[in-house]
Backbone as a ProteinNet text record, in pm:
[ID]
protein_1_A
[PRIMARY]
MTAINDVLRSRARLVIAGVVTLLFVAPIYLTIVNAFKAQSQILESPEALPIPPTIDNLSTALARPDGLIQLGLQNSLIDVVFSVALLIPLASAFSFYISRRKTKARAAVLALLAAGLMIPPQVILLPTIQILTFFGLDHSYPGLILSNLGGGYLSFAVFVYVGFMRAVPNEIIEAARLDGASGLRIWWGIVMPLVRPATATVAIFSSLWIWNDFLNPLFILGPLQGQTITTGLYLTIGQYSVDYGQLFGIMFLAAIVPVVGYLFVQKQFIAGLTSGSSK
[TERTIARY]
-1412.7	-1467.6	-1433.4	-1552.5	-1486.9	-1402.7	-1271.3	-1203.8	-1092.7	-1098.8	-1041	-1099.6	-1197.9	-1286.5	-1170.1	-1225.5	-1169	-984.1	-858.4	-711	-733	-814	-845	-861.5	-959.5	-1028.9	-896.3	-786.6	-685.3	-610.2	-550.8	-475.6	-476.7	-652.4	-674.9	-696.1	-703.4	-719.9	-463.7	-443	-267.9	-256.2	-332.2	-208.5	-286.2	-409.4	-472.6	-350.4	-308.6	-249.9	-151.7	-54.9	18	52.8	-22.3	5.4	-29.1	-145.3	-199.2	-48.4	-1.4	139.7	209.4	267.5	321.9	293.4	220.8	101.6	177.8	191.7	239	381.4	445.7	604.7	695.1	615.7	674.5	733.2	667.3	718.7	808.3	765.4	934	1027.8	1015	1108.5	1208.7	1106.1	1123.4	1237	1150.6	1210.8	1397.8	1408.6	1538.6	1636	1639.7	1683.6	1754.9	1661.2	1682.2	1806.8	1766.5	1820	1994.1	2027.4	2146.5	2165.5	2203.3	2154.7	2236.8	2280.5	2313.4	2150.1	2204.1	2054.6	2076.1	2179.7	2146.7	2110.2	2137.5	2114.3	1958.5	1885	1783.9	1675	1765.1	1629.2	1633.2	1783	1817.4	1688.1	1763.8	1666.7	1562.2	1483.2	1452.2	1482	1386.7	1384.8	1471.7	1609.3	1739.5	1720.2	1853.2	1940.1	2065.3	2086	2242.1	2350.7	2434.5	2504.1	2626.6	2781.4	2768.6	2593.7	2698.4	2522.9	2621.2	2634.4	2688.6	2529.4	2664	2582	2565	2620.3	2632.9	2485.2	2307.1	2236.9	2167.1	2238.3	2220.7	2317.8	2451.7	2512.3	2499.1	2407.3	2375.6	2288	2165.8	2104.9	2056.8	2187.3	2202	2322.7	2342.9	2483.2	2379.7	2195.2	2167.3	2167.6	2245.1	2260.7	2165.4	2013.6	1802.5	1817.2	1919.9	1869.4	1762.1	1724.5	1513	1546.7	1616.4	1655	1639.8	1732.8	1742.7	1662.9	1606.7	1511.9	1339.8	1323.3	1239.5	1167.1	1221.2	1326.9	1235.4	1370.4	1261.5	1148.2	1091.7	967.1	855.3	903.2	756.9	762.5	878.3	897	784.4	788.2	767.7	606.1	582.4	482.1	344.7	409.4	411.5	404.3	533.9	467	479.3	462.8	307.3	128.7	128.1	-5.9	-54.4	58.1	35.6	-27.8	58.2	108	-5.6	-137.5	-228.6	-348.8	-319.7	-464.7	-521.4	-412.4	-371.7	-490.9	-416.8	-514.9	-679.1	-678.8	-789.2	-901.8	-844.4	-884.7	-903.5	-790.5	-878	-939.6	-970.7	-1001.4	-1129.5	-1187.6	-1309.8	-1400.3	-1342.1	-1352	-1439.9	-1328	-1369.7	-1489.5	-1560.5	-1636.8	-1690.7	-1755.4	-1813.6	-1839.7	-1818.9	-1772.4	-1890.4	-1865.8	-2014.9	-2167.8	-2203.6	-2311.7	-2372.1	-2497.1	-2600.9	-2622	-2653.8	-2611.2	-2671.9	-2784.4	-2831.5	-2736.2	-2686.4	-2619	-2520.2	-2444.9	-2339.7	-2361.4	-2462.5	-2463.6	-2431.5	-2540.6	-2571.5	-2437.6	-2332.6	-2169.2	-2105.6	-2027.9	-1992.4	-2082.7	-2210.4	-2246.3	-2204.1	-2204.4	-2158	-2000.1	-1958.9	-1791.1	-1778.3	-1882.3	-1831	-1811.9	-1871.3	-1889.4	-1745.3	-1655.6	-1533.5	-1439.4	-1443.6	-1484.8	-1467.8	-1554.3	-1615	-1650.1	-1652.3	-1578.9	-1378.6	-1429.3	-1283.3	-1202.4	-1079	-1004.2	-1020.8	-1036.6	-1013	-1144.5	-1169.3	-1373.3	-1358.1	-1289.9	-1304.2	-1184.4	-1047.5	-970.3	-988.8	-990.5	-1053.9	-1052.3	-1160.6	-1262.2	-1209.4	-1082.3	-971.6	-909.2	-863.7	-774.5	-818.7	-943	-980.2	-1034.5	-1071.6	-1055	-953.6	-784.3	-656.4	-627.3	-654.1	-639.7	-703.5	-799.3	-928.8	-832.2	-838.9	-799.2	-550.2	-541.5	-363.4	-271.8	-315.4	-235.1	-198.6	-226.5	-268.7	-26.5	-2.2	145.9	219.5	139.3	259.5	256.1	307	345.3	189.8	115.6	32.6	-76.5	-84.1	-185.9	-231.6	-93	-112.5	-98.7	-71.8	-102	-236.1	-293.7	-511.6	-590	-560.4	-525.8	-512.7	-443.1	-440.9	-551	-620.8	-676.9	-811.6	-861.2	-972	-1015.4	-1162.5	-1164	-1197.4	-1090.4	-1060.8	-1002.1	-833.3	-808.7	-858.5	-941	-988.1	-1109.3	-1131.9	-1278.7	-1179	-1116.1	-1060.2	-974.4	-970.5	-883.1	-1008.8	-1091.4	-1226	-1259.2	-1340.3	-1355.8	-1274	-1152.5	-994.4	-1010.7	-1018.9	-1030.9	-1245.8	-1359.5	-1452.5	-1425.5	-1467	-1416.2	-1255.6	-1158.5	-1171.5	-1184.7	-1265.1	-1279.5	-1433.9	-1473.5	-1623.1	-1539.1	-1493.6	-1454.1	-1337.6	-1363.7	-1272.4	-1367.2	-1365.7	-1537.7	-1564.9	-1704.1	-1747.9	-1647.1	-1699.8	-1634.4	-1507.2	-1349.2	-1284.6	-1307.6	-1354.6	-1367.7	-1512.7	-1648.4	-1679.6	-1595.9	-1494.6	-1420.9	-1332	-1352	-1180.5	-1233.1	-1395.5	-1519.1	-1481.9	-1494.9	-1563.4	-1434.4	-1303.5	-1197.1	-1159.1	-1230.4	-1189.8	-1133.8	-1127.3	-1045.7	-1170.3	-1080.2	-1169.7	-1132.2	-1268.7	-1277.3	-1141.6	-1123.2	-907.2	-769.1	-813.7	-747.6	-815.7	-878.9	-918.6	-903.9	-967.6	-876.9	-736	-636.2	-487.1	-401.1	-444.4	-384.8	-475	-575.9	-636.5	-652.9	-725.9	-796.4	-704.8	-562.4	-508.9	-441.1	-401.5	-326.3	-351.7	-458.7	-540	-544.8	-565.4	-644.8	-407.5	-344.6	-226	-264.6	-223.5	-249	-336.9	-436.3	-538.8	-379.3	-370.5	-281.2	-178.2	-133.1	-23.9	-111.4	-209.7	-214.8	-265.4	-314.5	-374.2	-205.3	-148.4	-1.9	29.5	42.7	163.2	13.9	-108.1	-197.2	-166.8	-232.6	-165.4	-106.2	83	183.2	162.2	156.8	173.5	74	44	-97.5	-89	-25.8	51.9	118.8	290.5	330.3	386.2	298.4	215.8	170.9	89.4	22.8	139.3	-23.7	75.3	-1.9	-59.7	-186.2	-236.5	-198.2	-227.2	-32.1	60.6	105.4	146.6	109.2	150	99.1	-95.8	-103.4	-136.4	-88.1	-164.2	-2.1	77.7	229	301	261.3	391.2	494.3	525.8	661.2	791.8	721.6	741.5	735.8	798.8	797.1	913.5	912.8	957.9	830.8	923.4	863.3	879.7	784.2	856.9	846.9	854.7	1004.8	912.7	795.3	691	694.8	634.1	611.7	738.6	880.3	1007.7	1045.5	963.5	975.8	928.3	877.5	816.1	905.6	989.7	1068.7	1196.2	1168.2	1318.1	1293.6	1132.1	1150.8	1149.3	1161.8	1177.7	1136.6	1060.8	1004.7	1021.4	1173.8	1164.3	1182	1314.8	1387.2	1406.6	1369.5	1416.7	1559.9	1574.8	1802.9	1652.2	1589.7	1556	1683.7	1802.8	1880.3	1876.1	1842.1	1807	1703.4	1615.5	1473.6	1409.1	1480.4	1488.8	1561.4	1702.3	1739.1	1671.9	1613.4	1507.6	1422.6	1354.6	1227.2	1255.1	1436.9	1513	1473.6	1511.7	1566.4	1426.1	1309.5	1195.8	1150.8	1199.4	1096.4	1162.5	1284.6	1370.1	1388.3	1246.9	1186.3	1049.8	929.9	828.3	867.7	992.8	1026	1073.8	1112.2	1215.2	1080.4	999.3	924.4	826.3	770.8	661.2	774.1	930.2	968.9	983.9	971.6	957.6	779.2	692.1	551.5	513.2	577.8	495	458.2	514.5	451.5	370.9	233.3	199.4	68.8	95.7	44.7	7.3	116.7	90.4	-95.9	-78.6	-199.5	-251.9	-280	-376.1	-462.4	-424.2	-437.1	-516	-454.6	-475.8	-613.9	-594.2	-690.8	-810	-822.7	-957.1	-999.1	-936	-903.1	-1017	-1047.5	-1157.2	-1250	-1264.5	-1395.9	-1551.8
-3862.9	-3810.9	-3637.1	-3628.2	-3464.3	-3421	-3422.1	-3377.1	-3455.9	-3523.5	-3621.4	-3525	-3505.5	-3403	-3234.9	-3233.5	-3123.4	-3073.3	-3159.8	-3131.9	-3186.2	-3268.2	-3292.5	-3175.5	-3099.1	-2995.6	-2905.7	-2816.9	-2778.8	-2784.1	-2972.3	-2949.9	-2925.5	-2948	-2904.6	-2779.2	-2707.5	-2524.9	-2503.4	-2574.4	-2547.4	-2599.5	-2653.5	-2715.9	-2588.3	-2572.6	-2514.4	-2325.2	-2349.1	-2248.5	-2205.7	-2320.2	-2384.4	-2329.7	-2372.5	-2336.7	-2249.1	-2145.5	-2072.9	-1945.5	-2010.7	-1892.3	-1934.3	-2065.6	-2109.8	-2096.5	-2049.2	-1906.5	-1794.9	-1689	-1644.9	-1599.5	-1723.5	-1669	-1696.5	-1879.3	-1853.7	-1778.4	-1735.6	-1619.3	-1517.9	-1459.3	-1398.1	-1478.1	-1628.5	-1703	-1739.1	-1744.1	-1763.1	-1656.8	-1522.4	-1387.7	-1356.1	-1406.2	-1362.5	-1486.6	-1633	-1696	-1713.8	-1728.1	-1699.7	-1602.9	-1501.7	-1340.6	-1308.4	-1445.3	-1520.4	-1573.7	-1658.9	-1763.5	-1727.3	-1840.6	-1816.4	-1883.4	-1840.9	-1916.6	-2040.1	-2114.6	-2191.4	-2290.2	-2263.5	-2280.3	-2309.4	-2131	-2125.6	-2213.7	-2237.3	-2406.2	-2556.3	-2571.8	-2707.8	-2693.9	-2618	-2652.9	-2529.8	-2429.3	-2242.5	-2259.5	-2336.7	-2366.2	-2444.8	-2421.7	-2508.1	-2349.5	-2289.9	-2244.8	-2122.3	-2020	-2000.6	-2036.8	-2154.9	-2194.6	-2211.1	-2185.4	-2023.7	-1946.9	-1823.8	-1704.4	-1546.6	-1520.5	-1466.1	-1345.7	-1230	-1091	-1052.8	-1117.4	-1068.7	-1043.3	-1065.8	-1063.1	-951.5	-869.6	-734.5	-660.1	-698.4	-592.7	-628	-725.8	-646.3	-693.5	-640.2	-534.8	-377.8	-336.1	-220.6	-132.8	-264.1	-201.3	-198.3	-239.9	-210.5	-116.1	-91.9	-25.7	92.4	75.9	163	217	103.7	235.1	134.7	71.2	54.5	40	-1	25.2	149.4	259.6	366.6	448.4	425.6	503.5	506.7	334.5	254.2	297.9	321.7	372.9	456.4	592.3	721.6	774.1	688.8	722.8	700.1	543.7	464.1	581.6	634.4	697.7	852.2	903.8	947.1	993.9	857.2	823.8	826.9	764.2	683.8	845.9	984.7	1015.4	1161	1207.8	1220.5	1262.9	1137.2	1038.9	1054.2	998.6	944.9	1167.5	1247.4	1385.4	1365.1	1426.2	1456.7	1396.1	1243.9	1192.1	1165.6	1213.2	1262.1	1367.5	1469.9	1602.7	1581.7	1541.1	1546.8	1464.2	1249.9	1280.8	1291.8	1345.2	1379.2	1486.3	1544.5	1677.6	1618.7	1584.5	1480.6	1461.5	1319.5	1316.1	1359.3	1482	1506.5	1635.2	1594.7	1706.7	1597.4	1515.6	1453.3	1351.5	1337.3	1223.2	1273	1444	1567.4	1598.8	1502	1496.3	1390.5	1429.3	1351	1191.3	1124.5	940.8	951	1000.7	955.3	1028.4	1138.4	1205	1114	1072	995.7	897.5	777.5	679.2	682.4	799.3	832.6	833.4	892.4	931.1	826.5	710.9	578.5	545.2	538.6	434.5	473.1	581.2	637.7	606.1	621.9	563.2	434.3	355.9	194	146.1	175.6	214.1	192	347.4	271.8	187.4	110	4.7	-54	-142.9	-322.4	-329.7	-140.2	-200.9	-223.2	-285.2	-318	-178.4	-170.7	-39.4	-126.6	-220.4	-201.1	-177.4	-188.6	-143.2	26.5	40.5	269.1	307.4	261	224.5	326.2	254.8	305.4	488.5	464.4	626.7	719.4	684.8	753.3	835.2	707.2	757.4	908.9	766.8	905	1062.5	1068.8	1155	1306.4	1236.7	1205.7	1252.9	1256.8	1285.4	1416	1430	1511.4	1681.8	1640.8	1682.7	1704.5	1681.2	1702.2	1697.1	1539.8	1490.1	1296.7	1318.6	1198.8	1174.6	1016.5	1017.8	1073	1103.2	1278.9	1185.5	1228	1180.6	1276.6	1363	1457.6	1387	1278.5	1245.2	1146.8	1092.6	961.3	950.9	1045.3	1078.3	1083.1	1192.6	1290.1	1082.2	1058	950.4	786.9	793.1	793.3	779	922.9	982.7	962.9	905.4	864.8	738.4	667.3	550.9	422.3	351	274.7	336	394	478.5	573.6	676.1	812.8	725.8	609	521.7	540.1	363.4	337.6	494.8	514.6	595.7	694.9	743	792.5	770.7	576.2	411.6	432.9	443	408.2	563.3	722.4	847.9	856.6	855.3	811.8	768.1	659.2	584.8	572	633.2	726.8	815.5	929.6	1057.3	1062.2	954	963.3	927.6	853.4	844.1	981.7	1078.7	1227.1	1299.2	1318.2	1348.7	1477.3	1518.6	1642.4	1775.5	1674.6	1799.5	1884	1821.3	1894.7	2011.6	1935.3	2006.3	2100.4	2110.8	2216.1	2298	2300.9	2378.7	2431.4	2365.4	2499.5	2583.7	2538.2	2627.9	2796.7	2758.3	2881.4	2930.4	2894.9	2910.1	3114	3057.9	3025.3	2975.6	2954.1	2885.9	2806.2	2830.2	2811.6	2621.8	2626.2	2464.8	2406.7	2497.5	2388.1	2394.3	2499	2511	2390.4	2398.6	2202.9	2134.5	2042.1	1921.7	1932.4	2054.7	2085.3	1990.3	2160.2	2121.1	2038.9	2036.4	1880.2	1812.6	1718	1608.3	1568.4	1592.2	1486.7	1457.1	1506.6	1452.2	1357.1	1373.2	1226.2	1163.5	1115.8	1042.1	1006.3	997	986.2	817.7	700.1	602.2	537.8	633.7	659.8	648.6	791.2	802.1	742.1	643.1	512.1	411.1	389.8	262.8	304.7	423.3	527.1	510.4	582.3	587.2	435.5	391.5	207.1	118	110.9	63	120.1	224.3	306.7	319.5	291.5	376.5	219.3	146.8	-26.3	-48.6	-63.4	-2.4	17	209.8	218	204.1	131	61.5	-26.1	-90.4	-247.2	-250.7	-80.3	-28.6	-121.8	-146.2	-214.8	-95.2	-133.9	-87.5	24.8	90.1	255.2	305.1	312.9	245.7	326.5	156.7	131.7	209.2	193.6	279.3	432.5	484.5	671.4	667.5	662.1	745.9	662.7	532.4	431.2	393.2	474.8	477.7	573.7	701.5	822.6	880.1	881.8	937.2	783.2	700.6	588.6	484.8	365.1	279.3	284.2	288.2	235	86.1	111.7	65.4	-166.7	-222.4	-278.9	-300.1	-209.5	-247.6	-221.7	-210.2	-267.7	-429.3	-488.8	-625.1	-632.8	-596.9	-662.8	-717.9	-632.7	-550	-670.5	-751.4	-843	-950.9	-984.3	-1128.7	-1130.4	-1167.9	-1205.9	-1318.4	-1262.7	-1404.5	-1515.4	-1535.6	-1676.5	-1772.4	-1619.2	-1676.5	-1561.1	-1636.5	-1580.6	-1538.5	-1445.5	-1431.8	-1455.1	-1630.4	-1542.9	-1500.8	-1484.6	-1454.6	-1289.8	-1203.9	-1046.7	-1037.5	-1214.5	-1099.4	-1105.3	-1171.7	-1238.8	-1105.6	-1060.4	-970.1	-847.7	-736.2	-670.8	-719.7	-807.8	-789.9	-756.9	-811	-804.4	-667.6	-571.1	-435.5	-371.3	-371.9	-296.6	-348	-467.6	-488.5	-403	-326	-316	-161.4	-96.4	76.4	52.9	-66.1	-45.6	-137.8	-160.7	-250.4	-126.9	-71.4	40.9	115.7	133	276	247.5	137.2	15	26.3	-16.7	50	192.2	266.5	431.1	495.6	377.6	363.4	299	163.3	32.2	79.8	118.4	150.8	227.4	290.5	379.6	288.4	260.5	91.9	43.4	-52.8	-120	-63.2	65.4	145.6	145.8	186	199.6	4.5	-40.6	-187.6	-186.3	-212.2	-245.9	-121.6	-56.7	78.9	46.3	3.6	-19.6	-180.7	-249.1	-372.2	-330.6	-256.5	-199.1	-87.9	-80.5	-43.9	-66.5
2546.9	2447.4	2386.5	2516.4	2417.2	2451	2502.4	2545.8	2408.5	2380.9	2234.4	2189.5	2143.2	1991.9	2040.5	2154.3	2182.7	2137.7	2198.2	2110.7	1988.1	1881.3	1795.6	1709.6	1766	1683.4	1760.3	1819.6	1846.3	1765.5	1719.3	1656.5	1539.6	1508.7	1299.3	1283.2	1413.6	1324.2	1399.9	1484.3	1412.8	1320.5	1244.3	1124.2	997.6	1012.9	960.4	962.1	1056.4	1127.7	1073.2	1053.4	957.2	914	841.6	687.7	552.9	668.2	550.7	596.7	699.2	727.4	641.8	619.5	489.3	355.6	346.2	214.1	234.4	277.6	344.7	339.9	432.9	501.5	315	260.2	120.5	-2.6	-58.7	-152.8	-118.2	40.5	126.4	68.1	172.5	184.3	-8.5	-68	-241.5	-213.1	-217.5	-266	-246	-87.9	-42.3	-49.7	-68.4	-86.2	-240.5	-318.2	-456.6	-534.7	-435.5	-471.1	-451.5	-398.5	-337.9	-453.5	-484.4	-583.5	-721	-743.7	-917.8	-1021.6	-1113.5	-1217.4	-1215.8	-1229.2	-1229.3	-1124.2	-945.8	-813.5	-808.5	-918.5	-862.8	-946.8	-1164	-1136.5	-1106	-1056.9	-982.1	-860.1	-788.4	-596.8	-564.4	-622.7	-594	-443	-343.8	-278.1	-182.3	-142.5	-17.5	-57.4	76.1	137.8	-0.3	9.8	-58.5	-27.9	-32.2	-30.7	-68	-194.5	-11.5	-119.1	-104.9	-120.4	-215.6	-323.7	-408.8	-432.9	-438	-430.9	-647.2	-751.6	-818.6	-889.1	-854.7	-884.9	-849	-731.4	-703.2	-741.7	-783.6	-877.8	-1006.3	-1094.7	-1220	-1233.7	-1120.1	-1157.3	-1176.6	-1014.5	-1005.7	-1119.2	-1211.3	-1343.5	-1456.4	-1460.5	-1540.3	-1639.8	-1773	-1853.5	-1817.6	-1865.3	-1902.1	-1707.2	-1584.1	-1482.5	-1395.5	-1470.6	-1471.7	-1207.7	-1214.2	-1062.8	-1002.9	-1083.3	-969.2	-1048.9	-1167.1	-1218.9	-1095.5	-1076.3	-1149.4	-955.4	-852.4	-750.9	-781.5	-766.7	-750	-850.9	-999.6	-984.9	-864.4	-848.2	-771.4	-608.7	-600.1	-469.2	-548.7	-579	-653.1	-651.9	-705.3	-693	-591.5	-456.4	-330.9	-252.5	-221	-181.7	-160.1	-333.8	-380	-338.9	-330.1	-374.1	-224.1	-49.1	40	85.1	18.8	86.8	18.6	-84.4	-92.4	-14.6	17.5	20.2	185.5	235.4	449.5	490.1	414.4	429.7	334.6	224	202.3	273.1	305.7	382.6	493.5	540.3	654	702.6	612.6	633.5	658.2	499.7	440.7	578.4	613.8	789.6	869.4	914.7	1062.2	962.4	903.9	799.7	838.7	776	775.6	936.4	1006.9	1122.6	1231.9	1183.9	1263.9	1231.8	1135	1101.3	1132.6	1082	1105.7	1154.8	1167	1140.6	991.8	1000	832.7	744.1	756.4	630.8	607.8	729.1	775.7	667	756.1	682.3	482.8	474.2	378.6	224.8	253.1	235.6	224.2	367.4	400.2	236.9	242.3	115.5	-9.3	-43.4	-136.4	-121.5	-91.1	-29.3	-74.4	-12.5	-74	-167.8	-260.8	-403.7	-405.4	-379.9	-413.2	-432.8	-260	-239.5	-286.3	-384.5	-455.9	-585.9	-633.5	-772.7	-818.3	-882.5	-914.4	-1002.5	-989.8	-1095.3	-1174.9	-1239.6	-1391.8	-1508.9	-1357.2	-1443.2	-1469.9	-1346.6	-1457	-1471.1	-1463.6	-1519.4	-1650.4	-1766.9	-1896.2	-1938.8	-1834.4	-1816.7	-1767.1	-1632.3	-1600.7	-1720.5	-1774	-1873.8	-1985.2	-1972.4	-2112.3	-2065.3	-1939.9	-1855.3	-1867.5	-1819.8	-1820.5	-1928.5	-2082.8	-2156.8	-2242.2	-2150.4	-2236.2	-2159.1	-1984.5	-1940.5	-1919.7	-2077.1	-2036.9	-2023.3	-1890.2	-1821.2	-1807.8	-1921.6	-1931	-1999.5	-1933	-2003.5	-1818.9	-1788.8	-1678	-1513.1	-1401.8	-1269.9	-1179.4	-1244.1	-1238.5	-1194.3	-1365.3	-1376.4	-1318.3	-1286.1	-1208.1	-1113.1	-974.8	-847.9	-840.7	-891.9	-965.9	-1013.5	-1032.3	-1064.4	-883.7	-829.6	-716.5	-583.4	-562.4	-530.4	-520.5	-620	-612.9	-588	-574.3	-563.8	-446.3	-460.7	-271.8	-241.8	-291.7	-164.4	-88.5	-203.7	-72.3	30.2	-103.4	13.3	173.7	133.9	258.3	348.9	323.6	422.8	443.3	402.7	496.2	607.5	579.2	627.4	771.8	784.9	876.4	949.8	839.9	1002.1	1062.8	975.3	1071.6	1125.3	1162.5	1262	1353.9	1339.4	1509.2	1520.7	1474.7	1456.1	1558.3	1512	1634	1705.6	1777.2	1906.1	1949.1	1912.1	1963.9	1996.3	2157	2228	2144.7	2202.2	2127.9	2223	2395.4	2436.9	2435.4	2342.9	2289	2199	2082	1978.4	2068.6	2069.5	2212.8	2237.8	2314.2	2381.7	2246.7	2217.4	2128.1	2069.5	2008.8	1938.6	2065.5	2147.6	2291	2269.2	2250.7	2250.8	2174.4	2087	1889.6	1810.9	1876.1	1714.1	1579.4	1495	1372.2	1333.4	1249.9	1181	1092.1	1048	1058.8	1067.9	1251.6	1282.1	1419.3	1373.6	1507.3	1468	1312.5	1230	1285.7	1250.5	1219.7	1383.5	1383.7	1555.6	1664.5	1695.6	1752.7	1723.7	1638	1528	1556.7	1434.1	1359	1485.2	1595.4	1640.4	1749.2	1779	1837.1	1799.7	1606.5	1560.6	1435.6	1541.1	1432	1450.6	1478.5	1424.1	1353.2	1290	1154.3	1058.1	1049.9	984.2	927.5	1047.2	964.6	933.1	990.6	924.6	792.6	736.4	613.8	530.6	580.1	516.4	446.1	561.7	528.1	401.7	376.8	283.4	144.5	174	116.7	17.4	115.8	31.6	0	44.2	-83.7	-158.2	-131.7	-269.5	-403.7	-366.2	-465.6	-537.8	-427.2	-467.9	-489.3	-504.3	-547	-663.7	-722.8	-812.8	-1003.5	-1033	-1174	-1340.7	-1297.2	-1422.3	-1402.1	-1378.6	-1380.4	-1382.3	-1313.2	-1407.7	-1538.1	-1512.7	-1658.2	-1835.8	-1807.1	-1895.1	-1865.6	-1728.8	-1713	-1789.7	-1623.9	-1683.6	-1799.3	-1851.6	-1966.7	-1969.9	-2161	-2147.4	-2171.3	-2204.6	-2215.9	-2092.6	-1923.5	-1820.6	-1818.7	-1847.8	-1761.8	-1752.4	-1640.2	-1542.9	-1383.8	-1276.1	-1145.1	-1161	-978.7	-1020.6	-990.5	-990.4	-1016.8	-1181	-1210.5	-1403.2	-1546	-1413.3	-1420.5	-1461.1	-1261.4	-1309.3	-1445.1	-1562.6	-1671.5	-1678.1	-1745.3	-1780.1	-1868.2	-1762.1	-1697.2	-1707	-1788.5	-1839.7	-2025.2	-2017	-2188.4	-2259	-2407.1	-2417.1	-2470.5	-2522.7	-2437.3	-2401.8	-2191.2	-2150.6	-2032.5	-1913	-1792.4	-1680.5	-1619.7	-1647.1	-1446.2	-1377.4	-1288.6	-1147	-1168.3	-1054.8	-1078.3	-1181.9	-1186.9	-1138.4	-1168	-1147.8	-972.6	-896.3	-828.8	-659.4	-750.3	-712	-713.6	-844.6	-886.3	-696.3	-735.6	-622.7	-496.1	-471.7	-303.1	-330.5	-435.2	-379.1	-411.5	-495.6	-456.3	-335.9	-240.8	-215.5	-44.9	-3	80.8	104.1	15.1	92.9	176.7	53.7	236.9	307.9	305.1	446.7	557.1	487.5	574.6	620.8	493.1	586.1	680	625.9	763.7	925.6	908.5	1045	1122.7	1083.5	1102.9	1100.2	1078.6	1151.4	1184.1	1216.2	1321.6	1405.5	1541.4	1659.4	1645.9	1579.8	1528	1461.1	1339.4	1324.3	1408.7	1506.1	1573.1	1689.5	1770	1831.3	1745.8	1649.5	1537.8	1536.9	1529.9	1489.2	1666.2	1799.8	1942.4	1908.5	1907	1973.6	1906.8	1764.5	1659.7	1762.7	1760.2	1802.2	1950.8	2074.5	2170.5	2117.9	1996.6	2019.8	1997.7
[MASK]
+++++++++++++++++++++++++++++++++++++++++++++++++++++++++++++++++++++++++++++++++++++++++++++++++++++++++++++++++++++++++++++++++++++++++++++++++++++++++++++++++++++++++++++++++++++++++++++++++++++++++++++++++++++++++++++++++++++++++++++++++++++++++++++++++++++++++++++++++++++++

């Protein structure tokens, strides 16, 4: 009887795992297959394979007179690259500082940063816009980039870095100090190479979150500077009808950049996950 129950539980877990996997894979599958199908084929059977496949959706999206794809990708890349380029050194330097503090002080700082992860971004959106307007940074790339440095992005980066930097032996830090190395040199020349998997993890997750962000670019950047690729998708949805072929084509093109970026840093990302699981 016990053996039968074990078999049933094993099969139930397998079924649940299959359903969960299907829920994650289904949107990706639908985006890929429908990006290469005509509008009539999508409406008739959205889950069917593209037979015969067509690239009209991609060519039409790239040939839009408003340059939605080109400008959207450009704006999104500017937002992601500058935000992550500032987030990583700021978060890592602050994490190195607090990781060497006493336990109570470190716990208090981490508890304060935890609020950045628990407060929904929608709650602080209006105060953020008011602050940016006061400093004249609304409807600008600097304003959008600065808004990305606060809240959950910085908190997440600090939590990741602190976990890795606490594992750096104190003997290495003390030896560097005895050799006359400054705190800045120890952080950048010794600690940062040791926590490279953490940097890859922060870069991947932050880049994806910023790339997929909709509210901040919509309200902070605004139409005066153009749309990011995410807010540009909103323009393809008409009031009375939707060109699903073009919509899926733009979604497919918008997903290429994050996938390529992940392939470049996947080894460090996997090393970070493996290292974190063994701590």
